[in-house]
Amino acid sequence: MKKSHAEIASMSNVSRAFWENREFLKNFLKRFLYKAEDIEDVAQEAYMKAYHAEQKNGVERPQAYLFKVAKNIALNELNRKSRQMTDYIEDRIASIPVDGNDSVEDELEAQQSVKLYYEAVASLPKKCRQVFLLRKVNGMSQQEIADHLEISISTVEKHLRNGTKRSRAYIQNCHQSGANGEQRLAQKKSQGRL
């Protein structure tokens, strides 16, 4: 839909910033979101929030404010989806029927392993974690991740290598720390200090 100069000039500052930068805003949101409908929804929501803020308090730099609002909404959406995925995985694990041969200790160990994996992934640097989760949770190809984040495939590969290596090291370090802690506890018990 094409607007005349007179129509654009009569718009509020936020409306004009949105109208003039809507495609750039959508491309910016592709850094955070994958689906076109999510990008469109976030762009519209950002416009509405920025417009209401302008009507209520005024907005000094409408374009910058609009992009900041859009980024915050996109990050909140990513966090919400991440929590949903975590909840889904936890629900799926909890719904797996326990074999009569599994002991309470086996079940507890499995739950601790999943928790340790979550902690390992959460400990990754932000961009590395984002690439790692897009690949492992969302199942995106390396090319899709590169396009989505506007980075090279070699950078995607680097983040995946580092994510895998760091996650394994984190888990291994925790297992070694746990084993050392169990050995110290057993030693204290045998010496009667516990």
mmCIF file of C-alpha atoms in Angstrom:
data_model
loop_
_atom_site.group_PDB
_atom_site.id
_atom_site.type_symbol
_atom_site.label_atom_id
_atom_site.label_comp_id
_atom_site.label_asym_id
_atom_site.label_seq_id
_atom_site.Cartn_x
_atom_site.Cartn_y
_atom_site.Cartn_z
ATOM 1 C CA MET A 1 0.000 0.000 0.000
ATOM 2 C CA LYS A 2 1.552 3.256 -1.204
ATOM 3 C CA LYS A 3 1.052 6.446 0.785
ATOM 4 C CA SER A 4 1.359 9.977 -0.528
ATOM 5 C CA HIS A 5 3.806 12.492 0.929
ATOM 6 C CA ALA A 6 0.867 14.383 2.454
ATOM 7 C CA GLU A 7 -0.414 11.231 4.181
ATOM 8 C CA ILE A 8 3.046 10.395 5.531
ATOM 9 C CA ALA A 9 3.603 13.990 6.694
ATOM 10 C CA SER A 10 0.335 13.957 8.654
ATOM 11 C CA MET A 11 1.298 10.800 10.587
ATOM 12 C CA SER A 12 2.635 10.762 14.124
ATOM 13 C CA ASN A 13 6.434 10.459 14.410
ATOM 14 C CA VAL A 14 6.247 6.782 15.444
ATOM 15 C CA SER A 15 3.771 5.986 12.662
ATOM 16 C CA ARG A 16 6.031 7.696 10.126
ATOM 17 C CA ALA A 17 9.105 5.832 11.469
ATOM 18 C CA PHE A 18 7.222 2.553 11.244
ATOM 19 C CA TRP A 19 5.900 3.228 7.756
ATOM 20 C CA GLU A 20 9.267 4.329 6.392
ATOM 21 C CA ASN A 21 11.265 1.518 8.075
ATOM 22 C CA ARG A 22 8.837 -1.428 8.193
ATOM 23 C CA GLU A 23 10.837 -3.652 5.825
ATOM 24 C CA PHE A 24 14.101 -2.817 7.587
ATOM 25 C CA LEU A 25 12.385 -3.548 10.912
ATOM 26 C CA LYS A 26 11.211 -6.952 9.653
ATOM 27 C CA ASN A 27 14.703 -7.774 8.392
ATOM 28 C CA PHE A 28 16.090 -6.735 11.791
ATOM 29 C CA LEU A 29 13.626 -9.081 13.514
ATOM 30 C CA LYS A 30 14.856 -12.005 11.375
ATOM 31 C CA ARG A 31 17.894 -12.042 13.671
ATOM 32 C CA PHE A 32 15.638 -13.231 16.464
ATOM 33 C CA LEU A 33 12.643 -14.924 14.858
ATOM 34 C CA TYR A 34 12.303 -17.553 12.179
ATOM 35 C CA LYS A 35 8.668 -17.596 11.084
ATOM 36 C CA ALA A 36 7.348 -14.810 8.862
ATOM 37 C CA GLU A 37 4.096 -14.608 10.830
ATOM 38 C CA ASP A 38 6.029 -14.185 14.114
ATOM 39 C CA ILE A 39 8.083 -11.411 12.541
ATOM 40 C CA GLU A 40 4.943 -9.674 11.292
ATOM 41 C CA ASP A 41 3.218 -10.046 14.674
ATOM 42 C CA VAL A 42 6.197 -8.653 16.593
ATOM 43 C CA ALA A 43 6.572 -5.730 14.158
ATOM 44 C CA GLN A 44 2.886 -4.843 14.606
ATOM 45 C CA GLU A 45 3.043 -5.223 18.392
ATOM 46 C CA ALA A 46 6.173 -3.051 18.531
ATOM 47 C CA TYR A 47 4.425 -0.367 16.488
ATOM 48 C CA MET A 48 1.368 -0.425 18.759
ATOM 49 C CA LYS A 49 3.456 -0.216 21.939
ATOM 50 C CA ALA A 50 5.634 2.568 20.533
ATOM 51 C CA TYR A 51 2.569 4.449 19.285
ATOM 52 C CA HIS A 52 0.861 4.224 22.697
ATOM 53 C CA ALA A 53 4.069 5.372 24.428
ATOM 54 C CA GLU A 54 4.243 8.321 22.030
ATOM 55 C CA GLN A 55 0.630 9.278 22.745
ATOM 56 C CA LYS A 56 1.142 8.995 26.505
ATOM 57 C CA ASN A 57 4.617 10.444 27.086
ATOM 58 C CA GLY A 58 6.033 11.410 23.720
ATOM 59 C CA VAL A 59 9.002 9.651 22.091
ATOM 60 C CA GLU A 60 12.167 11.594 21.395
ATOM 61 C CA ARG A 61 13.766 9.275 18.798
ATOM 62 C CA PRO A 62 10.898 7.277 17.261
ATOM 63 C CA GLN A 63 12.924 5.028 14.954
ATOM 64 C CA ALA A 64 15.402 3.988 17.664
ATOM 65 C CA TYR A 65 12.563 3.531 20.148
ATOM 66 C CA LEU A 66 10.582 1.398 17.705
ATOM 67 C CA PHE A 67 13.566 -0.902 17.085
ATOM 68 C CA LYS A 68 14.305 -1.153 20.817
ATOM 69 C CA VAL A 69 10.698 -2.132 21.563
ATOM 70 C CA ALA A 70 10.734 -4.674 18.709
ATOM 71 C CA LYS A 71 13.982 -6.222 19.974
ATOM 72 C CA ASN A 72 12.625 -6.522 23.521
ATOM 73 C CA ILE A 73 9.411 -8.155 22.301
ATOM 74 C CA ALA A 74 11.386 -10.592 20.109
ATOM 75 C CA LEU A 75 13.710 -11.530 22.992
ATOM 76 C CA ASN A 76 10.719 -12.051 25.282
ATOM 77 C CA GLU A 77 9.155 -14.276 22.628
ATOM 78 C CA LEU A 78 12.364 -16.315 22.356
ATOM 79 C CA ASN A 79 12.505 -16.714 26.131
ATOM 80 C CA ARG A 80 8.855 -17.785 26.215
ATOM 81 C CA LYS A 81 9.431 -20.362 23.474
ATOM 82 C CA SER A 82 12.562 -21.608 25.224
ATOM 83 C CA ARG A 83 10.598 -22.084 28.457
ATOM 84 C CA GLN A 84 7.851 -23.868 26.525
ATOM 85 C CA MET A 85 10.426 -26.198 24.960
ATOM 86 C CA THR A 86 12.013 -26.898 28.338
ATOM 87 C CA ASP A 87 8.600 -27.566 29.882
ATOM 88 C CA TYR A 88 7.687 -29.838 26.974
ATOM 89 C CA ILE A 89 10.909 -31.851 27.293
ATOM 90 C CA GLU A 90 10.475 -32.155 31.048
ATOM 91 C CA ASP A 91 6.844 -33.266 30.587
ATOM 92 C CA ARG A 92 7.880 -35.828 27.969
ATOM 93 C CA ILE A 93 10.579 -37.212 30.254
ATOM 94 C CA ALA A 94 8.143 -37.384 33.149
ATOM 95 C CA SER A 95 5.581 -39.199 30.991
ATOM 96 C CA ILE A 96 7.980 -41.968 29.973
ATOM 97 C CA PRO A 97 6.743 -45.088 31.713
ATOM 98 C CA VAL A 98 9.187 -46.308 34.276
ATOM 99 C CA ASP A 99 10.256 -49.867 33.629
ATOM 100 C CA GLY A 100 9.635 -52.075 36.637
ATOM 101 C CA ASN A 101 13.348 -52.907 36.585
ATOM 102 C CA ASP A 102 14.393 -49.266 37.054
ATOM 103 C CA SER A 103 15.178 -48.253 40.562
ATOM 104 C CA VAL A 104 14.488 -44.900 42.158
ATOM 105 C CA GLU A 105 18.222 -44.258 41.921
ATOM 106 C CA ASP A 106 18.171 -44.879 38.138
ATOM 107 C CA GLU A 107 15.271 -42.476 37.704
ATOM 108 C CA LEU A 108 16.963 -39.835 39.861
ATOM 109 C CA GLU A 109 20.190 -40.261 37.909
ATOM 110 C CA ALA A 110 18.320 -39.777 34.613
ATOM 111 C CA GLN A 111 16.667 -36.598 35.912
ATOM 112 C CA GLN A 112 20.024 -35.288 37.133
ATOM 113 C CA SER A 113 21.567 -36.012 33.734
ATOM 114 C CA VAL A 114 18.875 -33.979 31.967
ATOM 115 C CA LYS A 115 19.283 -31.134 34.474
ATOM 116 C CA LEU A 116 23.049 -31.202 33.983
ATOM 117 C CA TYR A 117 22.581 -31.008 30.210
ATOM 118 C CA TYR A 118 20.316 -27.934 30.615
ATOM 119 C CA GLU A 119 22.920 -26.309 32.856
ATOM 120 C CA ALA A 120 25.676 -27.089 30.351
ATOM 121 C CA VAL A 121 23.728 -25.458 27.515
ATOM 122 C CA ALA A 122 22.777 -22.481 29.699
ATOM 123 C CA SER A 123 26.465 -21.915 30.504
ATOM 124 C CA LEU A 124 27.346 -21.392 26.824
ATOM 125 C CA PRO A 125 28.044 -17.851 25.572
ATOM 126 C CA LYS A 126 24.895 -16.174 24.226
ATOM 127 C CA LYS A 127 25.512 -16.471 20.465
ATOM 128 C CA CYS A 128 26.937 -19.994 20.809
ATOM 129 C CA ARG A 129 23.893 -21.049 22.877
ATOM 130 C CA GLN A 130 21.530 -19.497 20.339
ATOM 131 C CA VAL A 131 23.134 -21.400 17.426
ATOM 132 C CA PHE A 132 23.313 -24.607 19.471
ATOM 133 C CA LEU A 133 19.607 -24.456 20.426
ATOM 134 C CA LEU A 134 18.463 -23.559 16.907
ATOM 135 C CA ARG A 135 20.241 -26.694 15.696
ATOM 136 C CA LYS A 136 19.525 -29.126 18.540
ATOM 137 C CA VAL A 137 16.038 -28.008 19.629
ATOM 138 C CA ASN A 138 14.537 -26.374 16.533
ATOM 139 C CA GLY A 139 16.239 -28.784 14.121
ATOM 140 C CA MET A 140 17.323 -26.034 11.752
ATOM 141 C CA SER A 141 20.007 -26.784 9.186
ATOM 142 C CA GLN A 142 23.312 -24.955 9.327
ATOM 143 C CA GLN A 143 22.310 -22.946 6.247
ATOM 144 C CA GLU A 144 18.976 -21.979 7.830
ATOM 145 C CA ILE A 145 20.760 -20.867 11.003
ATOM 146 C CA ALA A 146 23.281 -18.844 8.991
ATOM 147 C CA ASP A 147 20.481 -17.137 7.040
ATOM 148 C CA HIS A 148 18.369 -16.574 10.147
ATOM 149 C CA LEU A 149 21.182 -15.023 12.196
ATOM 150 C CA GLU A 150 22.880 -13.368 9.211
ATOM 151 C CA ILE A 151 26.209 -15.075 9.907
ATOM 152 C CA SER A 152 28.407 -17.322 7.776
ATOM 153 C CA ILE A 153 28.094 -21.098 7.731
ATOM 154 C CA SER A 154 31.658 -21.366 9.046
ATOM 155 C CA THR A 155 30.613 -19.250 12.057
ATOM 156 C CA VAL A 156 27.630 -21.558 12.606
ATOM 157 C CA GLU A 157 29.949 -24.576 12.438
ATOM 158 C CA LYS A 158 32.366 -22.912 14.879
ATOM 159 C CA HIS A 159 29.561 -22.220 17.371
ATOM 160 C CA LEU A 160 28.261 -25.799 17.071
ATOM 161 C CA ARG A 161 31.753 -27.244 17.625
ATOM 162 C CA ASN A 162 32.359 -24.952 20.588
ATOM 163 C CA GLY A 163 28.899 -25.621 22.007
ATOM 164 C CA THR A 164 29.387 -29.367 21.830
ATOM 165 C CA LYS A 165 32.917 -29.191 23.227
ATOM 166 C CA ARG A 166 31.995 -26.821 26.071
ATOM 167 C CA SER A 167 28.850 -28.776 26.977
ATOM 168 C CA ARG A 168 30.803 -32.031 27.147
ATOM 169 C CA ALA A 169 33.543 -30.374 29.217
ATOM 170 C CA TYR A 170 30.957 -28.876 31.582
ATOM 171 C CA ILE A 171 29.269 -32.251 32.078
ATOM 172 C CA GLN A 172 32.580 -34.072 32.472
ATOM 173 C CA ASN A 173 33.797 -31.492 34.987
ATOM 174 C CA CYS A 174 30.580 -31.846 36.993
ATOM 175 C CA HIS A 175 30.885 -35.642 36.963
ATOM 176 C CA GLN A 176 34.500 -35.416 38.158
ATOM 177 C CA SER A 177 33.557 -32.916 40.863
ATOM 178 C CA GLY A 178 30.705 -35.184 41.928
ATOM 179 C CA ALA A 179 32.949 -38.249 42.002
ATOM 180 C CA ASN A 180 35.546 -36.417 44.072
ATOM 181 C CA GLY A 181 32.825 -35.226 46.432
ATOM 182 C CA GLU A 182 31.467 -38.780 46.799
ATOM 183 C CA GLN A 183 34.984 -40.080 47.496
ATOM 184 C CA ARG A 184 35.530 -37.440 50.205
ATOM 185 C CA LEU A 185 32.133 -38.266 51.742
ATOM 186 C CA ALA A 186 32.933 -42.008 51.773
ATOM 187 C CA GLN A 187 36.342 -41.287 53.317
ATOM 188 C CA LYS A 188 34.764 -39.176 56.088
ATOM 189 C CA LYS A 189 32.224 -41.926 56.784
ATOM 190 C CA SER A 190 34.961 -44.560 57.031
ATOM 191 C CA GLN A 191 36.927 -42.340 59.422
ATOM 192 C CA GLY A 192 33.837 -41.852 61.567
ATOM 193 C CA ARG A 193 33.790 -38.107 61.034
ATOM 194 C CA LEU A 194 30.288 -38.144 59.606
#
